[in-house]
PDB file of C-alpha atoms in Angstrom:
ATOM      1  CA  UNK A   1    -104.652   4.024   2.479  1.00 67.00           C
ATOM      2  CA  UNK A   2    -106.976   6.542   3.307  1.00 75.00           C
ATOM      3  CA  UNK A   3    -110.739   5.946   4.055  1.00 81.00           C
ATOM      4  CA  UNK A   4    -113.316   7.374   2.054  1.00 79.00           C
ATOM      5  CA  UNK A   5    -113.782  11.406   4.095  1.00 75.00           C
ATOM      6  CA  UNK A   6    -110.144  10.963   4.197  1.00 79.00           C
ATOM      7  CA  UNK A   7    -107.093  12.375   2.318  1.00 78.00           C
ATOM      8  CA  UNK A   8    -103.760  10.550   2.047  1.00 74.00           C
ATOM      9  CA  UNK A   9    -100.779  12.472   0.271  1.00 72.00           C
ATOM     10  CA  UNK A  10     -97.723  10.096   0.209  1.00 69.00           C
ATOM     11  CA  UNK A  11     -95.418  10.369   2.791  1.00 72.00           C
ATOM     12  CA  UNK A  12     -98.432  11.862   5.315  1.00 76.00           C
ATOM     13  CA  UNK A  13    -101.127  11.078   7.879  1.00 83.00           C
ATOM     14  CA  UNK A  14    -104.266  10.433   6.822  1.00 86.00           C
ATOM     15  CA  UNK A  15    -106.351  13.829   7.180  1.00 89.00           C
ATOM     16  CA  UNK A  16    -110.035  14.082   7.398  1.00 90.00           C
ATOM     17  CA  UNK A  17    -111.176  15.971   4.050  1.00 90.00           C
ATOM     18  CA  UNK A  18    -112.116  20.288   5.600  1.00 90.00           C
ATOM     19  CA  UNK A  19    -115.539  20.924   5.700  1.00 86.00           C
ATOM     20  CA  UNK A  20    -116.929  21.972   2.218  1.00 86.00           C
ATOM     21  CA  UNK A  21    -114.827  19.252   0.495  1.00 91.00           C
ATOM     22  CA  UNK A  22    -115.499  15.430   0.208  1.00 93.00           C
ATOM     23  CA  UNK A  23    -113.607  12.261  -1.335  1.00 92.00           C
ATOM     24  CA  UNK A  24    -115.941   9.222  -1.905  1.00 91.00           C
ATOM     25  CA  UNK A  25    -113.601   6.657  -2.067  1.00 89.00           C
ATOM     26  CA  UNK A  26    -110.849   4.573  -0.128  1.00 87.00           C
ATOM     27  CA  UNK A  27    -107.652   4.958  -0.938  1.00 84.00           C
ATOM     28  CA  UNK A  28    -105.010   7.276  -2.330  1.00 82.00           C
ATOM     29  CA  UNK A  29    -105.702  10.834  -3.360  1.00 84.00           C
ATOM     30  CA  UNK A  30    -107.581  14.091  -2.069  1.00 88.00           C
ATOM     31  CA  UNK A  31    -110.792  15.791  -1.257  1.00 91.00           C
ATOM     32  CA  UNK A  32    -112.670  17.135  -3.543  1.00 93.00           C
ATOM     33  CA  UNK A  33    -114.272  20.798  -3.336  1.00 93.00           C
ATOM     34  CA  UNK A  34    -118.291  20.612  -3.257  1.00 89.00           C
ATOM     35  CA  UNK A  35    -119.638  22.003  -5.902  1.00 87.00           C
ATOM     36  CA  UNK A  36    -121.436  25.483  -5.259  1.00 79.00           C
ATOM     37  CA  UNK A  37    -124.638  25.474  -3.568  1.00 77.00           C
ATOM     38  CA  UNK A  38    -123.672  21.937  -2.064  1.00 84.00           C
ATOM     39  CA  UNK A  39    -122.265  21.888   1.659  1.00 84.00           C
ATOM     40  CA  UNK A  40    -120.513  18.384   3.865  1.00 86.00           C
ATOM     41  CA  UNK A  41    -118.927  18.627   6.899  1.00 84.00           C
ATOM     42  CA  UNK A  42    -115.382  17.844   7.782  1.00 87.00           C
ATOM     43  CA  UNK A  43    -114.692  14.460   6.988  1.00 89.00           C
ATOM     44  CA  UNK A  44    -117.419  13.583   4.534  1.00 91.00           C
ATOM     45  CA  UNK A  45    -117.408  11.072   1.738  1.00 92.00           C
ATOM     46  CA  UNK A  46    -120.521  13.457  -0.088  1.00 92.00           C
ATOM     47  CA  UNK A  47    -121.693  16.849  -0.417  1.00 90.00           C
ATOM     48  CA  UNK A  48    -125.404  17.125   0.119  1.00 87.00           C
ATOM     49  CA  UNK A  49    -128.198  20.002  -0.799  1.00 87.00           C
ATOM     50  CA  UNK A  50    -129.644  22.102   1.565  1.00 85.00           C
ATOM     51  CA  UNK A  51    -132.771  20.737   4.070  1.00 84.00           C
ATOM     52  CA  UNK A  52    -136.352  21.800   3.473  1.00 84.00           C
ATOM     53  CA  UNK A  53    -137.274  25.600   4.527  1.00 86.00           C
ATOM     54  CA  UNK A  54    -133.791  26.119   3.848  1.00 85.00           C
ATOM     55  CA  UNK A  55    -131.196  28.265   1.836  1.00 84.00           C
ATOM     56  CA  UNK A  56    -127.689  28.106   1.166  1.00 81.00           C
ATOM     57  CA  UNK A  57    -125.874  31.232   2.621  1.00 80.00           C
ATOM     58  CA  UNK A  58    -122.136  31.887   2.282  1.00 75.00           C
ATOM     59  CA  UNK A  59    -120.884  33.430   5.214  1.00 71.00           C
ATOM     60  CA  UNK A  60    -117.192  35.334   5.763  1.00 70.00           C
ATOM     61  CA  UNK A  61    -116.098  31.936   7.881  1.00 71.00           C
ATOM     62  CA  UNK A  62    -118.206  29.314   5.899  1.00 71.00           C
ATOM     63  CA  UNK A  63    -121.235  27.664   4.245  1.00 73.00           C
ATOM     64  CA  UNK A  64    -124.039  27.089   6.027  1.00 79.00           C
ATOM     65  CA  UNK A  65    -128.249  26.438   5.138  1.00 82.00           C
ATOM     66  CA  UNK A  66    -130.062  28.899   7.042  1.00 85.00           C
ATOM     67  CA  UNK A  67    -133.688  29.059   7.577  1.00 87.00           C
ATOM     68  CA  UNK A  68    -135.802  31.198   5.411  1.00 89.00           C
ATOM     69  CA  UNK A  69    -137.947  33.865   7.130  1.00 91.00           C
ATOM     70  CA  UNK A  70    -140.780  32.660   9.036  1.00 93.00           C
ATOM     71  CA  UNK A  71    -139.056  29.412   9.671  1.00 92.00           C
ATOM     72  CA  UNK A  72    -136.778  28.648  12.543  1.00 91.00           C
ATOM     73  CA  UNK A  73    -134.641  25.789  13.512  1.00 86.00           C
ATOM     74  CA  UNK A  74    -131.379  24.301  13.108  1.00 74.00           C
ATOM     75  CA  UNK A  75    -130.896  24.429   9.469  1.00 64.00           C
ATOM     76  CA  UNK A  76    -127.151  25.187   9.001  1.00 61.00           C
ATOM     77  CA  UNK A  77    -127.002  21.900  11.320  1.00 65.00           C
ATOM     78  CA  UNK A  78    -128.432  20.185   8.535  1.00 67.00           C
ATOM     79  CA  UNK A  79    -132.111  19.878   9.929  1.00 75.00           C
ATOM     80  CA  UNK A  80    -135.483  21.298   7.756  1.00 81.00           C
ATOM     81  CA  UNK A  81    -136.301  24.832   9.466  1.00 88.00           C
ATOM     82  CA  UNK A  82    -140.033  24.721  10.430  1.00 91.00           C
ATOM     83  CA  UNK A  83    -142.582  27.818  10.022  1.00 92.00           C
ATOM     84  CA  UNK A  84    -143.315  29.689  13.329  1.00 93.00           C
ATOM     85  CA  UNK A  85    -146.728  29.509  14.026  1.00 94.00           C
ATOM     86  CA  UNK A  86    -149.658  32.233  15.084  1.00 94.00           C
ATOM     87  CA  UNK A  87    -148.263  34.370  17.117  1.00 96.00           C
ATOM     88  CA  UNK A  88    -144.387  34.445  16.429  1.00 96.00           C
ATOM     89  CA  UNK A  89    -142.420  35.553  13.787  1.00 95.00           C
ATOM     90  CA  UNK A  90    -138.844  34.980  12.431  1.00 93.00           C
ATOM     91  CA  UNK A  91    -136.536  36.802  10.124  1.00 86.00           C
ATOM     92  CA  UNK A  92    -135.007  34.224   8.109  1.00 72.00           C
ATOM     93  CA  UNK A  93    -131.011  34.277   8.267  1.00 73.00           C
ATOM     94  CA  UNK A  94    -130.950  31.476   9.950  1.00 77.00           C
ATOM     95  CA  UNK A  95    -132.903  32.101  12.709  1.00 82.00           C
ATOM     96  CA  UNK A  96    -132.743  29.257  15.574  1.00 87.00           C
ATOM     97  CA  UNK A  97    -136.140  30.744  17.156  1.00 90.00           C
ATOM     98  CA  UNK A  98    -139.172  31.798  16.386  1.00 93.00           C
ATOM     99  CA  UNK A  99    -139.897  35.761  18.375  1.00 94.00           C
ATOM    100  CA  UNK A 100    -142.815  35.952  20.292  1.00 96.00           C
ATOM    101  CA  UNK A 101    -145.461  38.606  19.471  1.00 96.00           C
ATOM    102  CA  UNK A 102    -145.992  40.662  22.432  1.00 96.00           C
ATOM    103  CA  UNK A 103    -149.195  40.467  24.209  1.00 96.00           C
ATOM    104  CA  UNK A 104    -152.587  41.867  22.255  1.00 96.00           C
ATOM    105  CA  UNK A 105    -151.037  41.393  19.562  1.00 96.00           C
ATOM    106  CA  UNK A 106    -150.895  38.343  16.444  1.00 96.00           C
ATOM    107  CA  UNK A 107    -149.486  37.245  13.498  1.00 96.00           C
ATOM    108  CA  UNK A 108    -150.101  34.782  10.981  1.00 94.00           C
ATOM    109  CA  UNK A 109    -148.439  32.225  10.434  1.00 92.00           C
ATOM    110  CA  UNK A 110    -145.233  32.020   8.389  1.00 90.00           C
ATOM    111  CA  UNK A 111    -144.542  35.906   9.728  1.00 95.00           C
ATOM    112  CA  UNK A 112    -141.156  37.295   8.743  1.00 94.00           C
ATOM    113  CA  UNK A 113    -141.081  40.652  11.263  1.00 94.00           C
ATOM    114  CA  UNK A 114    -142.146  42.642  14.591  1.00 94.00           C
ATOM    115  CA  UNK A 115    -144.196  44.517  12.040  1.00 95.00           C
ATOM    116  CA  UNK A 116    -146.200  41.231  11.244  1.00 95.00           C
ATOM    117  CA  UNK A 117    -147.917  41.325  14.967  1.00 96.00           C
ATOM    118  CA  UNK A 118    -150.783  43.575  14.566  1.00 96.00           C
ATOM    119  CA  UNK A 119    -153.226  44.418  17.112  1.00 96.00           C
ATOM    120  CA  UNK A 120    -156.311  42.186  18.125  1.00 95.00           C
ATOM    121  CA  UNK A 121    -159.813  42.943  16.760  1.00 93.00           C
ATOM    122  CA  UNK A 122    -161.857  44.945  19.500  1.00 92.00           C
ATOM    123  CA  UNK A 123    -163.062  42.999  22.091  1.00 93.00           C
ATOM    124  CA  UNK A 124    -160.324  40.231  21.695  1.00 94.00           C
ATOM    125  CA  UNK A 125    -157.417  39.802  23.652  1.00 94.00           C
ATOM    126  CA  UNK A 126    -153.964  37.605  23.230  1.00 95.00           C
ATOM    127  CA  UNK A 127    -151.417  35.966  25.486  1.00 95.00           C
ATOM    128  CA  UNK A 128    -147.583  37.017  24.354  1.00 95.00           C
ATOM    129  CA  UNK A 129    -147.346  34.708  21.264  1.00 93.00           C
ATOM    130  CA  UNK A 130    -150.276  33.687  21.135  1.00 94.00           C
ATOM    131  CA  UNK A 131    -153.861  33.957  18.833  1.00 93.00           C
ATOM    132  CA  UNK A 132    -156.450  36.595  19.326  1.00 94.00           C
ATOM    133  CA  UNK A 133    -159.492  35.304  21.373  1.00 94.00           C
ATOM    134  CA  UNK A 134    -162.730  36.683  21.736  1.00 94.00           C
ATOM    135  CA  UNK A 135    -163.401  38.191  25.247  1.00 94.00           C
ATOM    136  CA  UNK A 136    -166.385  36.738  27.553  1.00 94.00           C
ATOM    137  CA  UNK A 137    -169.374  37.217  25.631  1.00 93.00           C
ATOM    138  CA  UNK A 138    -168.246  37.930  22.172  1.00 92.00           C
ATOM    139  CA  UNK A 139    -167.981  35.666  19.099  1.00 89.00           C
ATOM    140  CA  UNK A 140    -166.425  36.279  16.065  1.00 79.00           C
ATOM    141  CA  UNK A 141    -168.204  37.622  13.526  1.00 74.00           C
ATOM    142  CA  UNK A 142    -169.286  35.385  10.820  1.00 63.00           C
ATOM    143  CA  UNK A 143    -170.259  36.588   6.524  1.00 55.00           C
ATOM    144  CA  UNK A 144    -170.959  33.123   6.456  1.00 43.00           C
ATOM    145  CA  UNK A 145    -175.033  32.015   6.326  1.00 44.00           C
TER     146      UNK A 145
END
């Protein structure tokens, strides 16, 4: 008999179920489609939801979770996506990285495009990804009492 993940038609091999499909049980009989919005690799006995900071994307060749803009990661590998910080920005479908702003430049955080980076306040400066800092001398100005 077939293990659970696995498929047994009689008179065949034991297959592992395609990915997109499960079958929870041991023994005799085949994988089951997940049901929409619901992904497992090849070989699973479940179909599970997408990770946190994720979405579930339908591709031309599969399923997959990708990362919502301004998070990055490995989220079609079944890991949460986590927001780029100051600095960076990320487009969403699936992005793996988070883009550097270039220097002089910032973000905030969660940023979802190149247009996010905007210049530093006068007399501030920034490293390429990095938070505006005041220059030698200068403070940032406070409305506070």
């Amino acid at each position: 008999y077939a293990s659970a993940g696995e498929e047994y038609i009689a008179g065949e091999e034991c297959t592992a179920c395609e990915e997109g499909s499960y079958k929870a049980e041991s023994g005799p009989g085949s994988c089951t489609p997940c049901a929409p919005s619901l992904l497992s690799p090849a070989g699973a006995n479940a179909c599970t939801t997408c990770p946190d900071n994720t979405r579930y994307t339908e591709t031309s060749e599969d399923a997959i979770c990708a990362c919502l803009p301004g998070y990055a990661g490995e989220g079609g590998q079944g890991e949460a996506c986590v927001a780029c910080p100051v600095g960076s920005y990320a487009p969403g479908n699936g992005s793996e990285t988070c883009s550097l702003c270039a220097a002089g430049t910032t973000s905030a955080l969660f940023a979802t495009a190149a247009t996010s980076c905007v210049d530093c306040p006068s007399n501030s400066v920034s490293r390429r990804g990095a938070v505006c800092e005041c220059l030698p001398g200068y403070t940032i100005k406070s409305d506070d009492p």
